[in-house]
CSV table of C-alpha atoms in Angstrom, one decimal:
chain,number,residue,atom,x,y,z
A,1,MET,CA,153.8,81.6,48.7
A,2,LYS,CA,151.6,78.9,50.1
A,3,VAL,CA,147.9,79.0,49.0
A,4,GLU,CA,146.7,77.5,52.4
A,5,ALA,CA,148.4,80.6,54.2
A,6,ILE,CA,146.9,83.0,52.0
A,7,VAL,CA,143.4,81.6,52.4
A,8,ASP,CA,143.8,81.2,56.2
A,9,ARG,CA,144.6,84.8,56.2
A,10,VAL,CA,141.7,85.7,54.2
A,11,ARG,CA,139.1,83.8,56.1
A,12,THR,CA,140.8,85.5,59.6
A,13,ARG,CA,140.0,89.2,57.9
A,14,LEU,CA,136.4,87.8,56.7
A,15,ALA,CA,135.7,86.7,60.2
A,16,GLY,CA,136.2,90.3,61.5
A,17,LEU,CA,133.7,91.6,59.0
A,18,ASP,CA,130.0,92.5,59.6
A,19,GLU,CA,129.0,91.7,56.2
A,20,PRO,CA,128.6,88.7,54.3
A,21,ALA,CA,131.7,87.5,52.2
A,22,GLY,CA,131.4,88.2,48.5
A,23,ARG,CA,133.4,86.8,45.7
A,24,ALA,CA,134.2,90.8,44.9
A,25,ARG,CA,135.8,91.2,48.6
A,26,VAL,CA,137.7,87.9,48.6
A,27,ALA,CA,139.3,88.8,45.5
A,28,GLU,CA,140.1,92.1,46.9
A,29,LEU,CA,141.4,90.3,50.0
A,30,VAL,CA,143.5,88.0,48.0
A,31,ARG,CA,145.2,90.6,46.0
A,32,VAL,CA,145.9,92.5,49.4
A,33,GLU,CA,147.6,89.4,50.8
A,34,ALA,CA,149.0,88.2,48.0
A,35,GLY,CA,151.3,91.5,47.6
A,36,ALA,CA,152.5,92.9,44.6
A,37,LEU,CA,155.3,90.4,43.7
A,38,ILE,CA,152.7,87.8,41.7
A,39,ASP,CA,151.7,87.7,38.1
A,40,ASP,CA,148.1,87.6,37.1
A,41,ALA,CA,148.0,83.9,36.0
A,42,ASP,CA,148.9,82.9,39.7
A,43,LEU,CA,146.8,85.6,41.2
A,44,LEU,CA,144.0,84.6,39.3
A,45,SER,CA,144.6,80.8,40.3
A,46,LEU,CA,145.0,82.0,44.0
A,47,ILE,CA,141.5,83.9,43.9
A,48,ARG,CA,139.5,80.9,42.4
A,49,SER,CA,141.3,78.7,45.2
A,50,ALA,CA,140.1,81.0,47.8
A,51,GLU,CA,136.6,81.5,46.4
A,52,ASP,CA,136.3,77.6,46.4
A,53,GLU,CA,137.2,77.7,50.0
A,54,LEU,CA,135.4,80.8,51.2
A,55,VAL,CA,132.3,81.6,48.9
A,56,GLY,CA,129.1,79.7,48.1
A,57,ALA,CA,129.4,75.9,48.0
A,58,GLY,CA,133.0,76.0,47.1
A,59,PRO,CA,134.3,73.8,44.7
A,60,LEU,CA,130.6,72.0,44.7
A,61,GLU,CA,129.3,75.2,42.8
A,62,PRO,CA,129.8,73.8,39.2
A,63,LEU,CA,127.9,70.6,40.1
A,64,LEU,CA,125.1,72.6,41.5
A,65,ARG,CA,124.7,74.4,38.4
A,66,ARG,CA,125.1,71.4,36.0
A,67,PRO,CA,121.6,70.7,34.0
A,68,GLY,CA,120.0,67.6,35.4
A,69,VAL,CA,121.7,67.2,38.7
A,70,THR,CA,119.2,66.6,41.6
A,71,ASP,CA,121.6,66.0,44.5
A,72,VAL,CA,125.4,66.6,45.1
A,73,LEU,CA,126.9,64.1,47.7
A,74,VAL,CA,130.1,64.1,49.6
A,75,ASN,CA,131.1,61.2,51.3
A,76,ALA,CA,134.8,61.6,51.4
A,77,PRO,CA,137.5,64.3,50.3
A,78,ASP,CA,138.0,62.0,47.1
A,79,GLN,CA,134.4,60.5,46.9
A,80,VAL,CA,132.1,63.3,45.4
A,81,TRP,CA,128.5,62.1,43.8
A,82,VAL,CA,125.8,63.8,41.6
A,83,ASP,CA,122.6,62.3,40.9
A,84,THR,CA,121.0,62.9,37.6
A,85,PRO,CA,118.1,61.3,35.8
A,86,ALA,CA,120.5,58.5,34.5
A,87,GLY,CA,121.4,57.8,38.1
A,88,LEU,CA,124.6,58.2,40.7
A,89,GLU,CA,127.7,59.4,39.0
A,90,ARG,CA,130.9,59.7,40.3
A,91,THR,CA,132.6,63.1,39.6
A,92,GLU,CA,136.3,64.4,39.3
A,93,VAL,CA,135.7,67.1,42.3
A,94,ARG,CA,138.5,66.4,45.1
A,95,PHE,CA,139.1,68.1,48.5
A,96,ALA,CA,142.1,68.9,50.1
A,97,ASP,CA,141.1,66.6,53.2
A,98,ALA,CA,138.3,65.9,55.3
A,99,ALA,CA,139.3,69.2,57.3
A,100,ALA,CA,138.2,71.1,54.1
A,101,VAL,CA,134.9,69.1,53.7
A,102,ARG,CA,134.1,69.9,57.4
A,103,ARG,CA,134.8,73.7,57.0
A,104,LEU,CA,132.3,73.7,53.9
A,105,ALA,CA,129.8,71.7,56.0
A,106,GLN,CA,130.0,74.3,58.8
A,107,ARG,CA,130.2,77.2,56.5
A,108,LEU,CA,127.0,76.0,54.7
A,109,ALA,CA,125.4,75.7,58.1
A,110,THR,CA,126.4,79.2,58.8
A,111,MET,CA,124.6,80.3,55.9
A,112,ALA,CA,121.2,78.5,56.6
A,113,GLY,CA,121.2,80.1,59.9
A,114,ARG,CA,122.3,76.8,62.0
A,115,ARG,CA,125.2,75.4,64.1
A,116,LEU,CA,127.2,72.5,63.3
A,117,ASP,CA,129.7,71.5,65.4
A,118,ASP,CA,130.9,68.8,67.9
A,119,ALA,CA,127.9,69.5,70.1
A,120,THR,CA,125.4,69.6,67.3
A,121,PRO,CA,127.0,67.1,64.8
A,122,TRP,CA,124.2,67.0,62.3
A,123,VAL,CA,122.0,69.7,60.4
A,124,ASP,CA,119.1,69.6,58.2
A,125,ALA,CA,118.5,73.0,56.8
A,126,THR,CA,117.3,75.1,53.7
A,127,LEU,CA,120.1,77.4,52.3
A,128,PRO,CA,119.6,81.0,50.8
A,129,ASP,CA,118.6,79.8,47.4
A,130,GLY,CA,116.0,77.2,48.5
A,131,SER,CA,118.6,74.2,48.5
A,132,ARG,CA,118.4,71.7,51.2
A,133,LEU,CA,121.3,71.0,53.4
A,134,HIS,CA,121.9,67.9,55.2
A,135,ALA,CA,125.4,67.4,57.0
A,136,VAL,CA,126.7,65.2,59.3
A,137,LEU,CA,130.2,65.3,61.4
A,138,PRO,CA,132.5,62.7,62.8
A,139,PRO,CA,132.2,60.7,64.6
A,140,ILE,CA,128.7,60.4,63.6
A,141,ALA,CA,129.7,59.9,60.3
A,142,ALA,CA,132.8,57.7,60.2
A,143,GLY,CA,135.7,58.9,58.9
A,144,CYS,CA,134.9,62.2,56.9
A,145,PRO,CA,132.1,64.8,57.3
A,146,CYS,CA,129.2,63.6,55.0
A,147,ILE,CA,127.4,66.2,53.0
A,148,CYS,CA,124.0,66.0,51.0
A,149,LEU,CA,122.4,69.1,48.9
A,150,ARG,CA,119.3,68.5,47.2
A,151,VAL,CA,119.1,71.3,44.5
A,152,LEU,CA,116.4,73.4,44.1
A,153,GLY,CA,114.4,72.9,40.9
A,154,ARG,CA,114.8,75.4,38.3
A,155,ARG,CA,112.6,74.7,35.9
A,156,ARG,CA,108.8,74.7,36.0
A,157,PHE,CA,107.3,71.8,34.0
A,158,SER,CA,103.7,72.0,32.7
A,159,PHE,CA,101.0,69.0,32.6
A,160,ALA,CA,101.5,69.0,29.1
A,161,GLU,CA,105.3,68.8,28.8
A,162,LEU,CA,105.0,66.0,31.6
A,163,VAL,CA,102.6,64.3,29.3
A,164,ASP,CA,104.9,64.8,26.0
A,165,GLY,CA,108.1,63.7,28.2
A,166,GLY,CA,106.3,60.5,29.2
A,167,THR,CA,106.3,61.1,33.0
A,168,ILE,CA,102.4,60.8,32.9
A,169,PRO,CA,101.3,58.2,30.5
A,170,ILE,CA,98.5,59.4,28.1
A,171,PRO,CA,95.9,57.1,29.5
A,172,ALA,CA,96.6,58.4,33.1
A,173,ALA,CA,96.4,62.0,31.6
A,174,ALA,CA,92.8,62.5,31.5
A,175,ARG,CA,91.9,60.6,34.8
A,176,LEU,CA,94.1,63.3,36.7
A,177,GLU,CA,92.7,66.1,34.6
A,178,ALA,CA,89.4,65.1,36.0
A,179,MET,CA,90.6,64.8,39.4
A,180,ILE,CA,91.6,68.2,39.6
A,181,ALA,CA,88.3,69.5,37.8
A,182,ASP,CA,86.1,67.6,40.4
A,183,ARG,CA,88.0,69.0,43.4
A,184,ARG,CA,89.0,65.6,44.6
A,185,SER,CA,91.7,65.4,47.3
A,186,PHE,CA,94.8,63.4,46.6
A,187,LEU,CA,98.2,62.5,47.8
A,188,VAL,CA,101.3,62.0,45.4
A,189,THR,CA,103.3,59.3,46.8
A,190,GLY,CA,106.8,57.8,45.7
A,191,GLY,CA,110.3,57.2,46.9
A,192,THR,CA,113.1,59.8,47.5
A,193,GLY,CA,113.8,61.5,44.2
A,194,SER,CA,111.0,60.1,42.1
A,195,GLY,CA,109.6,63.4,40.9
A,196,LYS,CA,106.7,63.8,43.6
A,197,THR,CA,107.1,67.4,43.7
A,198,THR,CA,107.4,67.9,39.8
A,199,LEU,CA,104.5,66.2,39.6
A,200,LEU,CA,102.4,68.0,42.1
A,201,GLY,CA,103.4,71.6,40.7
A,202,ALA,CA,102.3,70.5,37.4
A,203,LEU,CA,98.9,69.1,38.7
A,204,LEU,CA,98.4,72.5,40.6
A,205,SER,CA,98.7,74.2,37.4
A,206,LEU,CA,95.5,72.6,36.4
A,207,VAL,CA,93.6,74.2,38.9
A,208,PRO,CA,91.3,76.8,37.9
A,209,ALA,CA,92.6,80.3,38.0
A,210,ASP,CA,89.7,81.9,40.3
A,211,GLU,CA,90.8,79.3,43.2
A,212,ARG,CA,93.1,80.4,45.9
A,213,LEU,CA,96.2,78.0,46.6
A,214,ILE,CA,97.7,77.9,50.2
A,215,LEU,CA,100.8,76.3,50.1
A,216,VAL,CA,102.6,75.0,53.1
A,217,GLU,CA,106.3,73.6,52.6
A,218,ASP,CA,109.7,73.2,54.5
A,219,ALA,CA,111.5,75.1,51.4
A,220,PRO,CA,109.8,76.9,48.4
A,221,GLU,CA,109.9,73.7,45.9
A,222,LEU,CA,106.4,73.7,44.5
A,223,ALA,CA,106.2,76.1,41.7
A,224,PRO,CA,102.8,75.8,40.1
A,225,THR,CA,101.9,78.1,37.0
A,226,HIS,CA,98.9,79.6,38.7
A,227,PRO,CA,97.7,83.5,39.3
A,228,HIS,CA,96.6,82.9,43.1
A,229,VAL,CA,99.3,81.3,45.3
A,230,VAL,CA,100.1,82.2,48.7
A,231,ARG,CA,103.3,80.2,50.2
A,232,LEU,CA,103.8,79.8,53.9
A,233,LEU,CA,107.4,78.4,54.7
A,234,ALA,CA,108.5,76.4,58.2
A,235,ARG,CA,110.9,77.9,60.3
A,236,PRO,CA,113.6,75.9,62.0
A,237,ALA,CA,114.7,77.0,65.8
A,238,ASN,CA,117.4,79.5,65.9
A,239,VAL,CA,121.0,78.7,67.8
A,240,GLU,CA,119.2,79.3,71.3
A,241,GLY,CA,116.8,77.0,70.2
A,242,ALA,CA,113.9,79.5,70.0
A,243,GLY,CA,111.6,80.7,67.0
A,244,ALA,CA,110.7,77.1,65.3
A,245,VAL,CA,107.6,77.2,63.3
A,246,SER,CA,106.2,73.8,62.2
A,247,LEU,CA,104.7,72.6,59.2
A,248,ARG,CA,101.7,71.8,61.8
A,249,ASP,CA,101.5,75.2,62.7
A,250,LEU,CA,101.4,76.7,59.3
A,251,VAL,CA,98.4,74.1,58.3
A,252,ARG,CA,96.4,75.6,60.9
A,253,GLN,CA,97.2,78.9,59.7
A,254,ALA,CA,96.2,78.0,56.3
A,255,LEU,CA,92.7,77.2,57.1
A,256,ARG,CA,92.4,81.0,58.5
A,257,MET,CA,93.2,82.2,55.3
A,258,ARG,CA,90.2,81.4,53.0
A,259,PRO,CA,91.8,78.7,50.9
A,260,ASP,CA,90.3,76.9,48.1
A,261,ARG,CA,92.9,74.3,48.2
A,262,VAL,CA,95.4,73.5,51.2
A,263,VAL,CA,98.6,72.2,49.8
A,264,VAL,CA,101.2,70.7,52.1
A,265,GLY,CA,104.3,70.1,50.1
A,266,GLU,CA,105.5,66.9,52.1
A,267,VAL,CA,103.6,65.4,54.6
A,268,ARG,CA,106.1,63.4,57.1
A,269,GLY,CA,105.2,64.2,60.4
A,270,ALA,CA,102.1,65.2,62.9
A,271,GLU,CA,100.9,67.8,60.2
A,272,VAL,CA,99.1,65.0,58.7
A,273,ALA,CA,96.4,65.1,61.4
A,274,ASP,CA,95.6,68.9,60.7
A,275,LEU,CA,95.9,68.3,56.7
A,276,LEU,CA,93.1,65.2,57.3
A,277,CYS,CA,90.9,67.3,59.5
A,278,ALA,CA,90.7,70.1,57.0
A,279,LEU,CA,89.9,67.7,54.4
A,280,ASN,CA,87.0,66.9,56.4
A,281,THR,CA,85.8,70.4,57.0
A,282,GLY,CA,84.8,71.7,53.7
A,283,HIS,CA,88.4,72.0,52.1
A,284,GLU,CA,87.8,70.0,49.3
A,285,GLY,CA,90.8,69.6,46.8
A,286,GLY,CA,93.9,69.4,49.2
A,287,CYS,CA,96.7,67.7,48.3
A,288,GLY,CA,100.4,66.9,49.1
A,289,THR,CA,103.1,64.4,48.8
A,290,VAL,CA,104.0,61.5,51.1
A,291,HIS,CA,107.0,58.8,50.8
A,292,ALA,CA,105.7,55.5,50.1
A,293,ASN,CA,106.7,52.5,48.3
A,294,SER,CA,103.4,51.8,46.8
A,295,PRO,CA,99.8,52.9,47.0
A,296,ALA,CA,98.8,50.0,49.1
A,297,GLU,CA,100.7,51.0,52.0
A,298,VAL,CA,99.7,54.3,52.3
A,299,THR,CA,97.3,53.6,55.0
A,300,ALA,CA,100.1,52.2,57.2
A,301,ARG,CA,102.2,55.2,56.5
A,302,LEU,CA,99.5,57.6,57.1
A,303,GLU,CA,98.8,55.8,60.1
A,304,ALA,CA,101.9,56.3,61.5
A,305,LEU,CA,102.4,60.1,60.9
A,306,ALA,CA,99.1,60.8,62.2
A,307,ALA,CA,99.9,58.9,65.7
A,308,MET,CA,102.9,62.0,66.2
A,309,GLY,CA,99.8,64.1,65.9
A,310,GLY,CA,97.8,62.4,68.5
A,311,LEU,CA,95.4,60.8,66.1
A,312,ASN,CA,94.3,57.0,67.1
A,313,ARG,CA,94.3,54.4,64.7
A,314,ALA,CA,90.6,54.3,64.3
A,315,ALA,CA,90.4,58.2,64.0
A,316,VAL,CA,92.9,58.2,61.4
A,317,HIS,CA,91.1,55.4,59.6
A,318,SER,CA,88.0,57.5,59.5
A,319,GLN,CA,89.5,60.8,58.5
A,320,MET,CA,91.3,58.9,55.5
A,321,ALA,CA,88.3,57.3,54.3
A,322,ALA,CA,86.2,60.4,54.4
A,323,GLY,CA,88.9,62.7,53.5
A,324,LEU,CA,91.2,61.5,50.9
A,325,ASP,CA,90.3,60.2,47.2
A,326,VAL,CA,93.1,59.5,45.3
A,327,ILE,CA,96.7,58.3,45.4
A,328,VAL,CA,98.9,58.9,42.6
A,329,HIS,CA,101.9,56.9,42.9
A,330,VAL,CA,105.1,57.7,40.6
A,331,VAL,CA,108.5,56.0,40.2
A,332,ARG,CA,111.9,56.4,39.3
A,333,THR,CA,113.1,53.9,36.3
A,334,SER,CA,116.1,53.9,34.3
A,335,GLN,CA,114.4,55.8,31.6
A,336,GLY,CA,113.1,58.5,34.1
A,337,ARG,CA,110.3,59.2,36.5
A,338,VAL,CA,106.9,58.0,35.6
A,339,VAL,CA,103.4,57.8,36.9
A,340,SER,CA,103.3,54.3,37.5
A,341,GLU,CA,99.4,53.7,39.2
A,342,LEU,CA,96.5,55.5,40.5
A,343,ALA,CA,94.4,54.1,43.1
A,344,GLU,CA,91.4,55.3,45.1
A,345,PHE,CA,90.4,55.2,48.8
A,346,GLU,CA,87.2,53.2,49.2
A,347,ARG,CA,84.7,53.9,52.0
A,348,GLY,CA,83.0,51.2,54.2
A,349,GLY,CA,84.8,48.9,56.7
A,350,PRO,CA,87.0,49.5,59.7
A,351,VAL,CA,89.8,50.1,57.8
A,352,PRO,CA,90.0,52.2,54.5
A,353,HIS,CA,90.7,50.4,51.4
A,354,VAL,CA,93.0,51.3,48.6
A,355,ARG,CA,91.8,50.2,45.1
A,356,PRO,CA,93.8,50.3,42.2
A,357,VAL,CA,92.1,52.1,39.2
A,358,TRP,CA,94.9,52.4,36.8
A,359,SER,CA,98.6,51.1,36.3
A,360,ARG,CA,101.0,51.4,33.4
């Protein structure tokens, strides 16, 4: 009895149901399709194979649950990697072929309410558990579909824990606490996977309990320990191309929700124009994260993003100079993530100057 044939029949049965495929239903259908002439060990193996193919992230599920894993990357059927604090690591997970990788990518896209096919060969979406999915199909991805899963952080780290663990060097800790207490506006900058969101969440936990935080995010990644948090989540367009809600839309809504601090989880587009405007209209202490290689490059980075929002160079410079105070830069090293530099925006002159005030 071929496993592939049974899995295909179970897949066909599931396609005719009006309910999501759960593990219990998959196991039930496998028993029906396998019949009575099969021993318990073979039946259990069949159920596991069907669950890997038809439920959740399939063979990637154990990797997603592994402590310390931040990303799961599928480059080919026999090339599955994980990213951990120690760096990239190749795993023993294998797919039968490129078609199995494609089926998983398309099923994950469907779980996120998106389409992934020859007409729409890539997808960038958020799964129901908050994990981020990016997938690309051939011929855009040469040879085999490529899947990238960013694992939603399962643990909140307090400011004290980050200090004790070395992520926040002790000399920088007092400066950061004063920055929050003085309601200074700031950006956490760094590269992909450097720990910007984790650090921002810990900093927001220092905000006094009588202040109202409005969080604007693509995915629910920030998890500050704070009693008054309102979360607004962006939404992509549906398969008909309607219903999109952008971060820029949400920043504008946040300003009407009586915020004490407006927080943009990741500034990466036109929403920077609205955030800068908010920081210049009495909303002190606002913050967000931005991808940047160093504090010195933040001005150019914000210029490029603000251009998408209709701000010219002179306007964005004046908004930055008046509204932003501090840059907190974090880097990823072989020993882990660490705050490497603090810088301040200096007023005066046509172009805001970024002045380092501390470095490790």
